[in-house]
Amino acid sequence: MSIRGRRLPSVRSAATSPAARRVWALLVVFAISAVLMAPWAILSARATAQFGPHTAIVEVTASNILDVDLGPLGTIEMPLPQVPGPLGVHVQVEEIEADLSAVNKPSTMDDLSSDVQSYSLFFADPDAQIDRAVREVVRDVVFRDVVGALALTAAAAGLSVLVGRARRDEIRGRLRRRPKMTAGGIAAAAVVALVAGVLTWPSSPAPFEGDPLFAGTPLEGARVTGRFSSIVDRVGGTVVDYYDANEKFYAKALSNLNDELASEPAAMNALNPPPSSTSSPSPGGIPDPDETPLPNDIATFLIVSDIHCNVGMSRIIGRVAGARQVDAVLAAGDATMTGTPTEKYCVDSMTKAIPHGISKVWVKGNHDSAATVDEEKKAGVTVLEGKAVTVDGIRIIGDADPRRTIFGQGTKRVGKETVQSLSARMADTTCRAAKPIDLLLIHDPLAGAATTDKGCVPLQISGHWHRRVGPEQVGKSIRYVNSTTGGARANALTPGPLKMDAEMTLFRFDKSTGRALDYQLITVHPDRSVTIAPWKPVPGIAPGTVKKHDKVPEPVKSEGSGG
């Protein structure tokens, strides 16, 4: 091809140009280097993870054993038959005080016994923590392999430059004249490398018998060594009993939920007509629709709140979300008990249980922390931070609770903002919004008081009180307070079998108007039974102020304080 007498380079000639050949050569060297560096990358990989309440360093070994080093307490060892080849994992658990090794001291045993439930959180849903550790290790393996391959490629390129063009041409000429010798040399080098790897690769350990105490648990096949075996002998039965009770409780609750879902008539899920209202739209409000929307015009949300690290409820929440084919799960705060970094597995357990493709939206509660916010974001959750987001056509706004409640230490303000100033700021934001806001999702109901008093959103959904209120008109908007989805009550750790009703609520919205149409309550009871209530219409907004915001009620407190 030519333009005005000038010949353009063809694709073939461009691909075989000296520059292209150099690029291809570098890519080939990089690919070979990546393969050569893979064993080093795998066996040198390490990552930081959580082991129960402790920080741990995870490393890949060649032992085909999961080896958990508890320092002065001893070790936990278990085979890894599911791991390909002779690869294993070494976990170095940090922050274990040396005086815990004195297991025969009464004070130590008393402390251990009082913390049995807290340490047992690991056993309630270990998969979430294990999956996170695996992801971190794999990420480190890839990083090391790429860096190592780049280093080898750079070294090869540097050597090529040092040798010089004349010497490179001479070497290439000799290799081309003796192709069989070249291929044989490469094959011999590969065989030598393979034999050396086989001879130096550690042999698989001899099989061993696991402790029968762990039978039927995620640690089945494991054994303990050192002084930790004394702890297992004394409190291990209690931990296993707790795990057993927890598994049986939620397995039966899930079975009962499935039975209820299977037995409900199809007509039970028919759409309710839109709410009626004689009021004109308030600032930022939405006029009432005239017709019942078609199913394709409906957005379905599952509302949860105040789970407080009850990872046993994760499977229930995930099942409801999947069965109802919800568009999003909206969490109104308090995912954790204290918001410590060690509680990130609570976030993992919840997000992992929600079926793929379902959006997740969350707002920080007073029991959560900045660390919880970071973990939610890492898990792919949309965190509300004062700006409106659109989820399946519905505009949602919310912001973090300004307080921090720590178990045993009470509630303190995190910054300068109070619940009252947060309420005023949210009202200002929603009333001034360029596009109407459909839903205010805020942890404490009182943090939305100014917004609903002015009618700047048609609906507010909250948690925090650990009791259900509404939906009812408060001020010039509808307010709904979801009860605790974790079954959290005062003076008791939330994880484990339920001690009070655990509730979650489904809301259906008209996408064209943003108005909530109806809601359905699903309750898991302490006797493991499940109740699915009929769909009920969300009340319309009447003219004027129907009800003032309540004073702060006395909630069913969670973990000792704060709600």
Short mmCIF file of C-alpha atoms in Angstrom, two decimals, residues 85-352:
data_model
loop_
_atom_site.label_atom_id
_atom_site.label_comp_id
_atom_site.label_asym_id
_atom_site.label_seq_id
_atom_site.Cartn_x
_atom_site.Cartn_y
_atom_site.Cartn_z
CA GLY A 85 1.08 -31.74 45.93
CA PRO A 86 3.16 -31.46 49.07
CA LEU A 87 2.19 -27.86 49.82
CA GLY A 88 1.25 -26.89 53.36
CA VAL A 89 0.61 -23.81 55.48
CA HIS A 90 2.42 -22.48 58.55
CA VAL A 91 0.54 -20.00 60.74
CA GLN A 92 2.48 -18.02 63.33
CA VAL A 93 -0.05 -16.61 65.80
CA GLU A 94 1.01 -13.32 67.35
CA GLU A 95 0.05 -11.54 70.58
CA ILE A 96 -0.16 -14.60 72.81
CA GLU A 97 1.12 -13.65 76.23
CA ALA A 98 3.75 -15.90 77.72
CA ASP A 99 1.86 -16.22 81.01
CA LEU A 100 -0.96 -18.02 79.18
CA SER A 101 1.37 -21.00 79.06
CA ALA A 102 0.81 -21.44 82.78
CA VAL A 103 -2.38 -23.32 82.10
CA ASN A 104 -2.56 -24.84 85.55
CA LYS A 105 -3.01 -21.46 87.23
CA PRO A 106 -6.65 -21.03 88.32
CA SER A 107 -6.75 -17.40 87.13
CA THR A 108 -5.64 -18.39 83.64
CA MET A 109 -8.25 -21.10 83.37
CA ASP A 110 -10.96 -18.76 84.69
CA ASP A 111 -10.04 -16.22 82.00
CA LEU A 112 -10.08 -18.90 79.33
CA SER A 113 -13.43 -20.25 80.47
CA SER A 114 -15.02 -16.80 80.49
CA ASP A 115 -13.78 -16.20 76.93
CA VAL A 116 -14.88 -19.54 75.49
CA GLN A 117 -17.71 -18.00 73.45
CA SER A 118 -15.52 -15.18 72.22
CA TYR A 119 -12.80 -17.54 70.97
CA SER A 120 -15.45 -19.85 69.56
CA LEU A 121 -16.45 -17.21 67.01
CA PHE A 122 -13.67 -18.61 64.87
CA PHE A 123 -15.36 -22.00 64.81
CA ALA A 124 -18.82 -20.53 64.09
CA ASP A 125 -17.76 -19.64 60.54
CA PRO A 126 -14.09 -20.46 59.93
CA ASP A 127 -14.48 -20.52 56.14
CA ALA A 128 -14.67 -16.73 55.95
CA GLN A 129 -11.33 -16.34 57.73
CA ILE A 130 -9.69 -19.17 55.80
CA ASP A 131 -10.87 -17.77 52.46
CA ARG A 132 -9.46 -14.36 53.33
CA ALA A 133 -6.09 -15.90 54.29
CA VAL A 134 -6.00 -17.86 51.02
CA ARG A 135 -6.74 -14.73 48.99
CA GLU A 136 -3.96 -12.82 50.73
CA VAL A 137 -1.43 -15.63 50.19
CA VAL A 138 -2.38 -16.01 46.50
CA ARG A 139 -2.03 -12.26 46.03
CA ASP A 140 1.45 -12.40 47.56
CA VAL A 141 2.44 -15.39 45.37
CA VAL A 142 1.42 -13.52 42.21
CA PHE A 143 3.22 -10.37 43.35
CA ARG A 144 6.44 -12.25 44.13
CA ASP A 145 6.31 -14.21 40.87
CA VAL A 146 5.83 -11.06 38.78
CA VAL A 147 8.57 -9.17 40.62
CA GLY A 148 10.96 -12.12 40.32
CA ALA A 149 10.21 -12.57 36.62
CA LEU A 150 10.73 -8.85 36.00
CA ALA A 151 14.06 -9.01 37.84
CA LEU A 152 15.26 -11.96 35.74
CA THR A 153 14.06 -10.29 32.55
CA ALA A 154 15.84 -7.07 33.47
CA ALA A 155 19.00 -9.04 34.27
CA ALA A 156 18.82 -10.83 30.92
CA ALA A 157 18.28 -7.53 29.09
CA GLY A 158 21.16 -5.93 30.97
CA LEU A 159 23.46 -8.85 30.17
CA SER A 160 22.48 -8.58 26.52
CA VAL A 161 23.44 -4.91 26.48
CA LEU A 162 26.78 -5.60 28.20
CA VAL A 163 27.65 -8.37 25.73
CA GLY A 164 27.18 -6.03 22.80
CA ARG A 165 25.56 -6.45 19.42
CA ALA A 166 28.52 -8.13 17.72
CA ARG A 167 28.83 -10.80 20.39
CA ARG A 168 25.02 -11.37 20.40
CA ASP A 169 25.06 -11.90 16.63
CA GLU A 170 27.94 -14.35 17.00
CA ILE A 171 26.09 -16.36 19.68
CA ARG A 172 22.88 -16.42 17.63
CA GLY A 173 24.83 -17.63 14.61
CA ARG A 174 26.39 -20.51 16.53
CA LEU A 175 23.02 -21.55 17.98
CA ARG A 176 21.41 -21.55 14.53
CA ARG A 177 24.19 -23.70 13.10
CA ARG A 178 23.83 -26.29 15.89
CA PRO A 179 20.08 -26.53 16.67
CA LYS A 180 20.23 -30.10 17.98
CA MET A 181 23.02 -29.26 20.42
CA THR A 182 21.10 -26.19 21.57
CA ALA A 183 17.88 -28.16 22.14
CA GLY A 184 19.82 -30.89 23.92
CA GLY A 185 21.47 -28.40 26.24
CA ILE A 186 18.13 -26.86 27.18
CA ALA A 187 16.62 -30.30 27.79
CA ALA A 188 19.59 -31.35 29.92
CA ALA A 189 19.33 -28.19 32.00
CA ALA A 190 15.61 -28.81 32.54
CA VAL A 191 16.25 -32.41 33.64
CA VAL A 192 18.98 -31.31 36.06
CA ALA A 193 16.67 -28.65 37.52
CA LEU A 194 13.83 -31.17 37.87
CA VAL A 195 16.01 -33.81 39.54
CA ALA A 196 17.46 -31.22 41.90
CA GLY A 197 13.98 -30.09 42.81
CA VAL A 198 12.82 -33.63 43.52
CA LEU A 199 15.89 -34.43 45.62
CA THR A 200 15.66 -31.25 47.67
CA TRP A 201 11.86 -31.16 48.04
CA PRO A 202 10.92 -32.20 51.56
CA SER A 203 9.21 -35.54 51.82
CA SER A 204 5.61 -35.70 52.98
CA PRO A 205 5.25 -36.19 56.74
CA ALA A 206 4.15 -39.48 58.17
CA PRO A 207 0.37 -39.68 58.72
CA PHE A 208 -0.85 -39.08 62.24
CA GLU A 209 -4.06 -39.54 64.16
CA GLY A 210 -6.14 -36.49 64.93
CA ASP A 211 -7.64 -35.67 68.31
CA PRO A 212 -11.10 -37.34 68.51
CA LEU A 213 -12.36 -34.22 70.30
CA PHE A 214 -12.38 -32.37 66.95
CA ALA A 215 -14.46 -34.96 65.09
CA GLY A 216 -17.32 -33.32 63.20
CA THR A 217 -15.80 -29.83 63.40
CA PRO A 218 -13.72 -27.81 60.91
CA LEU A 219 -10.64 -29.05 62.81
CA GLU A 220 -11.43 -32.72 62.24
CA GLY A 221 -8.17 -34.65 61.86
CA ALA A 222 -6.15 -32.09 63.83
CA ARG A 223 -3.92 -32.76 66.80
CA VAL A 224 -2.46 -30.41 69.38
CA THR A 225 0.97 -30.43 70.96
CA GLY A 226 2.64 -28.73 73.89
CA ARG A 227 0.83 -27.04 76.72
CA PHE A 228 -2.08 -26.14 74.49
CA SER A 229 -3.15 -29.76 74.77
CA SER A 230 -3.86 -29.11 78.46
CA ILE A 231 -6.14 -26.24 77.51
CA VAL A 232 -7.93 -28.41 74.96
CA ASP A 233 -8.42 -31.12 77.57
CA ARG A 234 -10.02 -28.66 79.97
CA VAL A 235 -12.06 -26.30 77.78
CA GLY A 236 -12.02 -28.01 74.39
CA GLY A 237 -15.20 -29.90 75.13
CA THR A 238 -16.99 -26.65 75.92
CA VAL A 239 -15.83 -25.08 72.65
CA VAL A 240 -16.89 -28.11 70.62
CA ASP A 241 -20.24 -28.22 72.41
CA TYR A 242 -20.74 -24.56 71.54
CA TYR A 243 -19.84 -25.20 67.91
CA ASP A 244 -22.17 -28.20 67.80
CA ALA A 245 -25.07 -26.28 69.31
CA ASN A 246 -24.49 -23.36 66.96
CA GLU A 247 -24.36 -25.55 63.84
CA LYS A 248 -27.44 -27.55 64.78
CA PHE A 249 -29.43 -24.43 65.65
CA TYR A 250 -28.83 -22.58 62.38
CA ALA A 251 -29.01 -25.71 60.24
CA LYS A 252 -32.48 -26.39 61.64
CA ALA A 253 -33.49 -22.73 61.30
CA LEU A 254 -32.39 -22.80 57.66
CA SER A 255 -34.36 -25.99 57.08
CA ASN A 256 -37.45 -24.40 58.64
CA LEU A 257 -36.99 -21.31 56.46
CA ASN A 258 -36.85 -23.50 53.35
CA ASP A 259 -40.05 -25.26 54.44
CA GLU A 260 -41.83 -21.94 54.91
CA LEU A 261 -40.65 -20.65 51.54
CA ALA A 262 -41.80 -23.83 49.82
CA SER A 263 -45.25 -23.82 51.42
CA GLU A 264 -46.25 -20.19 50.86
CA PRO A 265 -48.83 -19.64 48.09
CA ALA A 266 -47.77 -17.68 45.01
CA ALA A 267 -50.56 -15.17 45.61
CA MET A 268 -48.89 -14.24 48.89
CA ASN A 269 -46.20 -12.34 46.99
CA ALA A 270 -48.58 -10.39 44.73
CA LEU A 271 -47.92 -6.66 44.59
CA ASN A 272 -49.93 -4.38 46.83
CA PRO A 273 -51.44 -1.24 45.28
CA PRO A 274 -49.40 1.94 45.79
CA PRO A 275 -49.99 3.95 48.97
CA SER A 276 -52.55 6.72 48.79
CA SER A 277 -51.84 10.27 49.88
CA THR A 278 -53.65 13.58 49.65
CA SER A 279 -50.56 15.65 50.28
CA SER A 280 -48.59 17.52 47.68
CA PRO A 281 -44.93 16.60 47.37
CA SER A 282 -42.70 18.04 50.07
CA PRO A 283 -39.26 19.43 49.22
CA GLY A 284 -37.42 16.48 47.74
CA GLY A 285 -40.57 14.34 48.02
CA ILE A 286 -42.18 12.14 45.39
CA PRO A 287 -45.82 12.32 44.23
CA ASP A 288 -47.88 9.17 44.67
CA PRO A 289 -48.21 6.87 41.63
CA ASP A 290 -51.60 6.27 40.07
CA GLU A 291 -51.11 2.68 39.00
CA THR A 292 -49.65 -0.50 40.42
CA PRO A 293 -46.28 -0.92 38.67
CA LEU A 294 -45.36 -3.93 36.59
CA PRO A 295 -42.97 -6.51 38.13
CA ASN A 296 -40.08 -5.30 35.95
CA ASP A 297 -40.54 -1.83 37.42
CA ILE A 298 -40.05 -3.11 40.97
CA ALA A 299 -36.86 -2.99 43.06
CA THR A 300 -36.77 -5.40 46.00
CA PHE A 301 -34.47 -4.71 48.95
CA LEU A 302 -33.70 -6.85 52.01
CA ILE A 303 -33.20 -4.78 55.16
CA VAL A 304 -30.95 -6.06 57.96
CA SER A 305 -29.48 -4.28 60.97
CA ASP A 306 -27.66 -4.85 64.24
CA ILE A 307 -26.25 -8.25 63.33
CA HIS A 308 -23.48 -7.73 65.90
CA CYS A 309 -21.20 -10.41 64.49
CA ASN A 310 -23.74 -13.22 64.71
CA VAL A 311 -22.23 -15.09 61.78
CA GLY A 312 -24.72 -17.92 62.25
CA MET A 313 -27.38 -15.68 60.70
CA SER A 314 -25.32 -15.16 57.52
CA ARG A 315 -26.67 -18.30 55.86
CA ILE A 316 -30.25 -17.28 56.73
CA ILE A 317 -29.79 -13.80 55.28
CA GLY A 318 -28.18 -15.21 52.15
CA ARG A 319 -30.99 -17.71 51.65
CA VAL A 320 -33.71 -15.05 51.97
CA ALA A 321 -31.84 -12.75 49.57
CA GLY A 322 -31.58 -15.54 47.00
CA ALA A 323 -35.11 -16.90 47.40
CA ARG A 324 -36.68 -13.45 47.07
CA GLN A 325 -34.30 -12.52 44.24
CA VAL A 326 -33.62 -9.18 45.86
CA ASP A 327 -31.80 -6.44 44.01
CA ALA A 328 -29.83 -5.36 47.07
CA VAL A 329 -29.23 -6.04 50.74
CA LEU A 330 -29.34 -2.81 52.77
CA ALA A 331 -27.63 -3.03 56.17
CA ALA A 332 -28.47 -0.31 58.70
CA GLY A 333 -25.31 -0.61 60.79
CA ASP A 334 -23.74 -2.48 63.71
CA ALA A 335 -22.20 -5.31 61.71
CA THR A 336 -19.79 -5.93 64.60
CA MET A 337 -19.76 -5.97 68.39
CA THR A 338 -16.87 -3.58 68.98
CA GLY A 339 -15.46 -2.70 65.57
CA THR A 340 -12.02 -4.18 66.22
CA PRO A 341 -9.87 -5.29 63.25
CA THR A 342 -10.19 -8.90 64.44
CA GLU A 343 -13.93 -8.76 63.69
CA LYS A 344 -13.40 -8.39 59.95
CA TYR A 345 -14.44 -12.01 59.52
CA CYS A 346 -17.93 -10.89 60.59
CA VAL A 347 -18.03 -8.74 57.45
CA ASP A 348 -16.58 -11.55 55.33
CA SER A 349 -19.15 -14.06 56.58
CA MET A 350 -22.06 -11.80 55.69
CA THR A 351 -20.84 -10.69 52.27
CA LYS A 352 -19.82 -14.22 51.29
#
